[in-house]
XYZ file of C-alpha atoms in Angstrom:
340
model
C 150.284 -45.337 35.096
C 149.968 -45.912 38.831
C 152.296 -42.990 39.423
C 150.129 -40.811 37.169
C 146.947 -41.669 39.058
C 148.770 -41.098 42.343
C 149.971 -37.685 41.176
C 146.457 -36.726 40.051
C 145.022 -37.758 43.434
C 147.624 -35.659 45.249
C 146.900 -32.645 43.017
C 143.157 -32.972 43.638
C 143.765 -33.181 47.389
C 146.037 -30.116 47.353
C 143.615 -28.224 45.113
C 140.826 -28.739 47.643
C 142.894 -26.693 50.118
C 144.155 -24.175 47.558
C 140.682 -23.009 46.570
C 139.209 -22.927 50.063
C 138.560 -19.464 51.469
C 139.657 -18.421 54.967
C 137.945 -15.361 56.448
C 137.722 -13.660 59.815
C 134.302 -14.123 61.387
C 135.117 -11.651 64.159
C 138.223 -9.958 65.538
C 137.529 -8.144 68.791
C 140.292 -5.655 68.088
C 138.122 -4.345 65.222
C 135.280 -3.502 67.610
C 137.092 -0.594 69.233
C 138.334 2.745 67.876
C 141.864 4.127 68.123
C 141.117 5.523 71.574
C 139.837 2.209 72.917
C 136.193 3.301 72.848
C 133.178 2.223 70.822
C 133.761 1.810 67.108
C 130.993 3.724 65.312
C 131.432 1.407 62.320
C 129.297 -1.217 64.109
C 126.819 1.248 65.604
C 123.053 0.812 65.345
C 120.601 3.647 65.981
C 117.315 2.494 67.505
C 115.923 5.972 68.209
C 113.185 5.302 65.644
C 111.635 2.931 68.190
C 111.506 5.640 70.895
C 108.203 7.244 71.955
C 107.290 10.405 70.089
C 107.365 12.473 73.294
C 110.933 11.498 74.235
C 113.193 14.580 74.493
C 115.617 15.049 71.615
C 118.708 14.879 73.868
C 117.622 11.480 75.223
C 116.648 10.225 71.770
C 120.153 11.078 70.492
C 121.643 8.660 73.069
C 119.649 5.665 71.839
C 122.541 4.013 70.017
C 124.675 0.976 70.672
C 127.403 -1.005 68.917
C 129.320 -4.275 69.045
C 131.791 -2.675 71.473
C 133.186 -5.419 73.724
C 131.759 -3.845 76.879
C 128.239 -4.040 75.411
C 128.236 -7.852 75.160
C 126.099 -9.680 77.704
C 126.066 -12.978 79.595
C 123.164 -15.378 80.052
C 123.495 -18.179 82.636
C 121.396 -21.312 82.703
C 118.544 -21.117 85.222
C 120.203 -23.084 88.052
C 123.382 -20.973 87.855
C 121.636 -17.606 87.748
C 121.345 -15.305 90.769
C 121.774 -11.606 91.513
C 125.157 -11.804 93.244
C 126.671 -13.968 90.520
C 125.409 -11.736 87.721
C 126.704 -8.673 89.549
C 130.239 -10.097 89.535
C 130.063 -11.169 85.882
C 131.908 -8.870 83.523
C 132.823 -8.518 79.824
C 135.532 -5.938 79.120
C 138.182 -4.981 76.531
C 141.712 -6.015 77.559
C 145.062 -5.239 75.940
C 147.179 -8.317 75.184
C 150.891 -7.462 75.236
C 151.758 -10.754 73.546
C 149.337 -10.249 70.631
C 149.706 -6.472 70.556
C 145.951 -5.924 70.241
C 142.720 -5.615 72.191
C 140.888 -8.829 73.094
C 137.673 -9.704 74.919
C 138.153 -10.379 78.622
C 135.494 -12.555 80.262
C 134.784 -13.057 83.964
C 132.100 -15.613 84.768
C 131.090 -16.935 88.191
C 129.856 -20.517 88.218
C 128.161 -22.247 91.178
C 130.549 -23.823 93.669
C 128.397 -26.850 94.419
C 128.303 -29.997 92.265
C 126.087 -29.289 89.303
C 126.441 -28.809 85.574
C 126.382 -25.123 84.617
C 126.760 -23.081 81.470
C 126.862 -19.455 80.394
C 126.401 -17.851 76.978
C 128.337 -14.748 75.943
C 126.174 -12.897 73.413
C 126.440 -9.728 71.314
C 124.149 -6.831 72.302
C 121.953 -7.478 69.247
C 121.469 -10.019 66.484
C 124.172 -9.069 63.982
C 122.453 -8.001 60.735
C 123.593 -9.106 57.279
C 122.883 -5.734 55.699
C 121.543 -2.474 57.076
C 119.657 0.275 55.203
C 122.721 2.509 55.486
C 124.918 0.095 53.518
C 123.423 1.274 50.238
C 123.665 -2.143 48.627
C 121.823 -5.402 48.174
C 122.354 -8.503 50.302
C 125.643 -10.045 49.249
C 127.256 -6.675 48.653
C 129.750 -5.210 51.170
C 128.210 -4.066 54.459
C 129.346 -2.651 57.820
C 129.165 -6.016 59.616
C 131.231 -8.024 57.125
C 133.909 -9.886 59.140
C 132.373 -8.416 62.293
C 130.075 -11.357 62.935
C 129.050 -11.996 59.298
C 130.707 -13.896 56.429
C 128.915 -14.022 53.064
C 128.922 -16.521 50.204
C 129.678 -19.486 52.487
C 129.241 -23.013 51.156
C 130.572 -26.096 52.922
C 132.418 -25.467 56.178
C 135.879 -27.004 56.379
C 137.107 -25.768 59.768
C 136.607 -23.095 62.454
C 139.304 -21.735 64.763
C 139.153 -19.617 67.930
C 142.221 -17.907 69.344
C 141.830 -18.001 73.137
C 143.928 -17.562 76.274
C 143.500 -20.277 78.871
C 144.260 -20.300 82.579
C 144.134 -24.069 83.176
C 140.387 -24.205 83.808
C 138.810 -27.583 82.961
C 135.795 -25.892 81.375
C 134.639 -26.391 77.774
C 133.896 -23.742 75.141
C 131.674 -23.975 72.079
C 130.795 -21.574 69.281
C 127.153 -20.830 68.404
C 126.560 -19.896 64.763
C 123.802 -19.615 62.204
C 125.000 -21.785 59.331
C 124.449 -21.095 55.600
C 121.220 -23.132 55.733
C 119.779 -20.797 58.376
C 120.042 -23.360 61.186
C 121.467 -22.533 64.626
C 124.406 -24.843 65.361
C 126.643 -25.267 68.368
C 130.206 -26.184 67.438
C 132.289 -27.836 70.209
C 135.724 -26.192 70.289
C 137.372 -28.026 73.192
C 138.633 -27.689 76.770
C 140.405 -24.685 78.246
C 142.803 -26.600 80.502
C 145.938 -24.938 79.106
C 148.023 -21.836 79.830
C 148.555 -18.916 77.458
C 147.251 -18.306 73.956
C 146.162 -21.285 71.898
C 144.192 -21.799 68.691
C 141.298 -24.212 69.199
C 140.201 -25.750 65.887
C 137.112 -27.718 64.894
C 137.400 -29.692 61.651
C 134.169 -30.635 59.912
C 134.043 -34.461 59.892
C 131.499 -34.387 57.041
C 133.574 -32.229 54.703
C 134.118 -33.955 51.337
C 137.610 -33.317 49.988
C 137.184 -35.021 46.613
C 134.769 -33.146 44.331
C 134.003 -36.408 42.523
C 132.226 -37.643 45.650
C 129.969 -34.605 45.901
C 126.279 -34.753 45.102
C 126.201 -32.218 42.274
C 122.817 -30.508 42.178
C 122.046 -27.288 40.336
C 120.307 -24.678 42.477
C 118.523 -21.561 41.213
C 120.522 -18.419 41.958
C 118.354 -15.305 41.976
C 116.312 -14.309 43.982
C 117.758 -16.654 46.616
C 119.901 -14.996 49.257
C 123.651 -15.475 49.132
C 124.408 -18.009 51.941
C 125.858 -16.380 55.044
C 127.496 -17.452 58.291
C 126.423 -15.463 61.356
C 127.986 -15.395 64.814
C 125.374 -15.978 67.534
C 127.737 -16.173 70.528
C 129.993 -18.328 72.695
C 129.002 -20.903 75.313
C 131.032 -22.079 78.319
C 130.324 -25.287 80.243
C 131.313 -26.247 83.809
C 131.108 -29.917 84.668
C 129.545 -30.904 87.994
C 132.884 -32.246 89.225
C 134.890 -29.199 88.112
C 135.952 -26.251 90.229
C 133.334 -23.512 90.546
C 133.473 -19.835 91.411
C 135.400 -17.329 89.314
C 136.345 -18.280 85.752
C 138.525 -16.005 83.622
C 139.333 -16.338 79.920
C 140.089 -14.204 76.866
C 139.040 -14.371 73.199
C 140.983 -12.704 70.390
C 139.319 -13.750 67.142
C 137.427 -16.414 65.200
C 138.363 -17.533 61.674
C 136.502 -19.851 59.288
C 137.767 -21.925 56.343
C 135.052 -22.793 53.823
C 134.128 -23.355 50.195
C 132.397 -20.521 48.396
C 128.760 -21.157 47.556
C 128.814 -19.103 44.353
C 131.681 -18.365 41.997
C 131.974 -14.602 42.400
C 134.844 -14.327 39.923
C 132.543 -14.711 36.906
C 131.555 -11.332 35.368
C 127.861 -10.495 35.809
C 126.007 -9.598 32.620
C 122.838 -8.244 34.287
C 122.504 -6.938 37.843
C 119.311 -8.817 38.746
C 118.915 -7.144 42.146
C 119.186 -3.641 40.672
C 116.201 -4.444 38.443
C 113.930 -6.437 40.758
C 115.005 -5.448 44.289
C 113.598 -8.659 45.807
C 116.501 -9.429 48.139
C 116.778 -5.838 49.341
C 113.075 -5.672 50.236
C 113.273 -9.046 52.018
C 116.359 -8.080 54.023
C 114.978 -4.656 54.981
C 111.794 -6.293 56.298
C 113.808 -8.734 58.411
C 116.079 -5.944 59.673
C 113.086 -3.789 60.636
C 111.553 -6.619 62.663
C 114.854 -7.272 64.440
C 115.270 -3.574 65.195
C 111.778 -3.435 66.696
C 112.561 -6.326 69.053
C 115.987 -4.969 69.862
C 114.690 -1.410 70.270
C 112.003 -2.478 72.744
C 114.584 -4.212 74.936
C 117.017 -1.303 74.744
C 114.305 1.232 75.578
C 113.326 -0.841 78.610
C 116.958 -0.908 79.761
C 117.297 2.858 79.285
C 114.077 3.467 81.239
C 115.143 1.147 84.078
C 118.526 2.840 84.289
C 116.850 6.244 84.429
C 114.726 5.109 87.381
C 117.651 3.566 89.286
C 119.221 5.191 92.312
C 122.308 7.027 91.036
C 123.598 8.142 94.431
C 126.359 5.490 94.436
C 128.709 4.796 91.518
C 127.950 1.794 89.341
C 131.136 -0.166 90.060
C 131.927 -3.828 90.351
C 132.313 -4.933 93.991
C 135.630 -6.241 95.210
C 135.827 -9.894 96.178
C 136.315 -8.833 99.799
C 132.948 -7.049 99.764
C 130.926 -9.828 98.169
C 132.235 -13.364 98.250
C 131.719 -15.719 95.348
C 128.071 -16.721 95.731
C 127.063 -20.293 96.386
C 123.868 -21.999 97.375
C 125.269 -22.539 100.890
C 126.249 -18.992 101.810
C 123.205 -17.484 100.132
C 120.992 -19.868 102.081
C 122.817 -19.050 105.299
C 122.427 -15.347 104.640
C 118.720 -15.781 104.066
C 118.440 -17.905 107.212
C 120.264 -15.358 109.316
C 118.023 -12.595 108.022
C 114.822 -14.433 108.865
C 115.818 -16.197 112.059
C 113.487 -15.282 114.955
C 114.939 -13.524 117.974
C 115.621 -15.831 120.941
């Protein structure tokens, strides 16, 4: 009898892994086309937010995508300055070992003793569904596995495939969980060489279904729970080396329980009749596009007004040294020092 109970316990434990789903949250190789350029599959057109008097040729350029080169960096206030942001760069890089394109990241942290951090963010908030998908929320869309995973219940683990260069910095993943809350998941230190999979295991995951709090929840018209990528965050400790920091990200995968059993045949397509979820999602998408469109239009206008007489290239280290509070202060002092 003891053996029987032991066997049942083992089967239940194994079954908890067998029925878990593992999906790609994002693979940066999928964000480029065959020629290494922008993948139109993740493109968003914000020309609808342009002024009515904008010329047609300029309006046609008002598009962007999740192309790696379009991602942006946001430093914390004490680490932010013009020189540092000018040296910062996000770019697609070919990994010979993986045989694919990955995200290359160059950050420049302060060289004095202070805690610093930088967020690497997509060019826009990744939408669950877009009007062009032709389906209701929960149905396949252009951003599935490109920053969005649908029908996510309890999280079991999250993994990031990264290349380290022995920096003592720490990386975390920022997500919107199935409950709609923004969470920061600590993934670990980058003090290693080469490619490595950093894994976070949910300490609150319940492996035995008998220990779950079983509560029935109404299905329609509640949105199918989703997991959304918000970005990545890198931390430099006050006692760690500052200046240039280089790393690479290949992909992010998530292991989770499904929220809804999608293998059961559906008798009636509720959304096709009522359209509640579609209307709700389209309203949210329109509001996001308005905010995103305003920012993009401002960037386009600023770029149009900039001096284009010199090429927009990244300066070599010999031209601009890694900025620090000391040399910036000295430069300012030299510029303002009165003549003797």
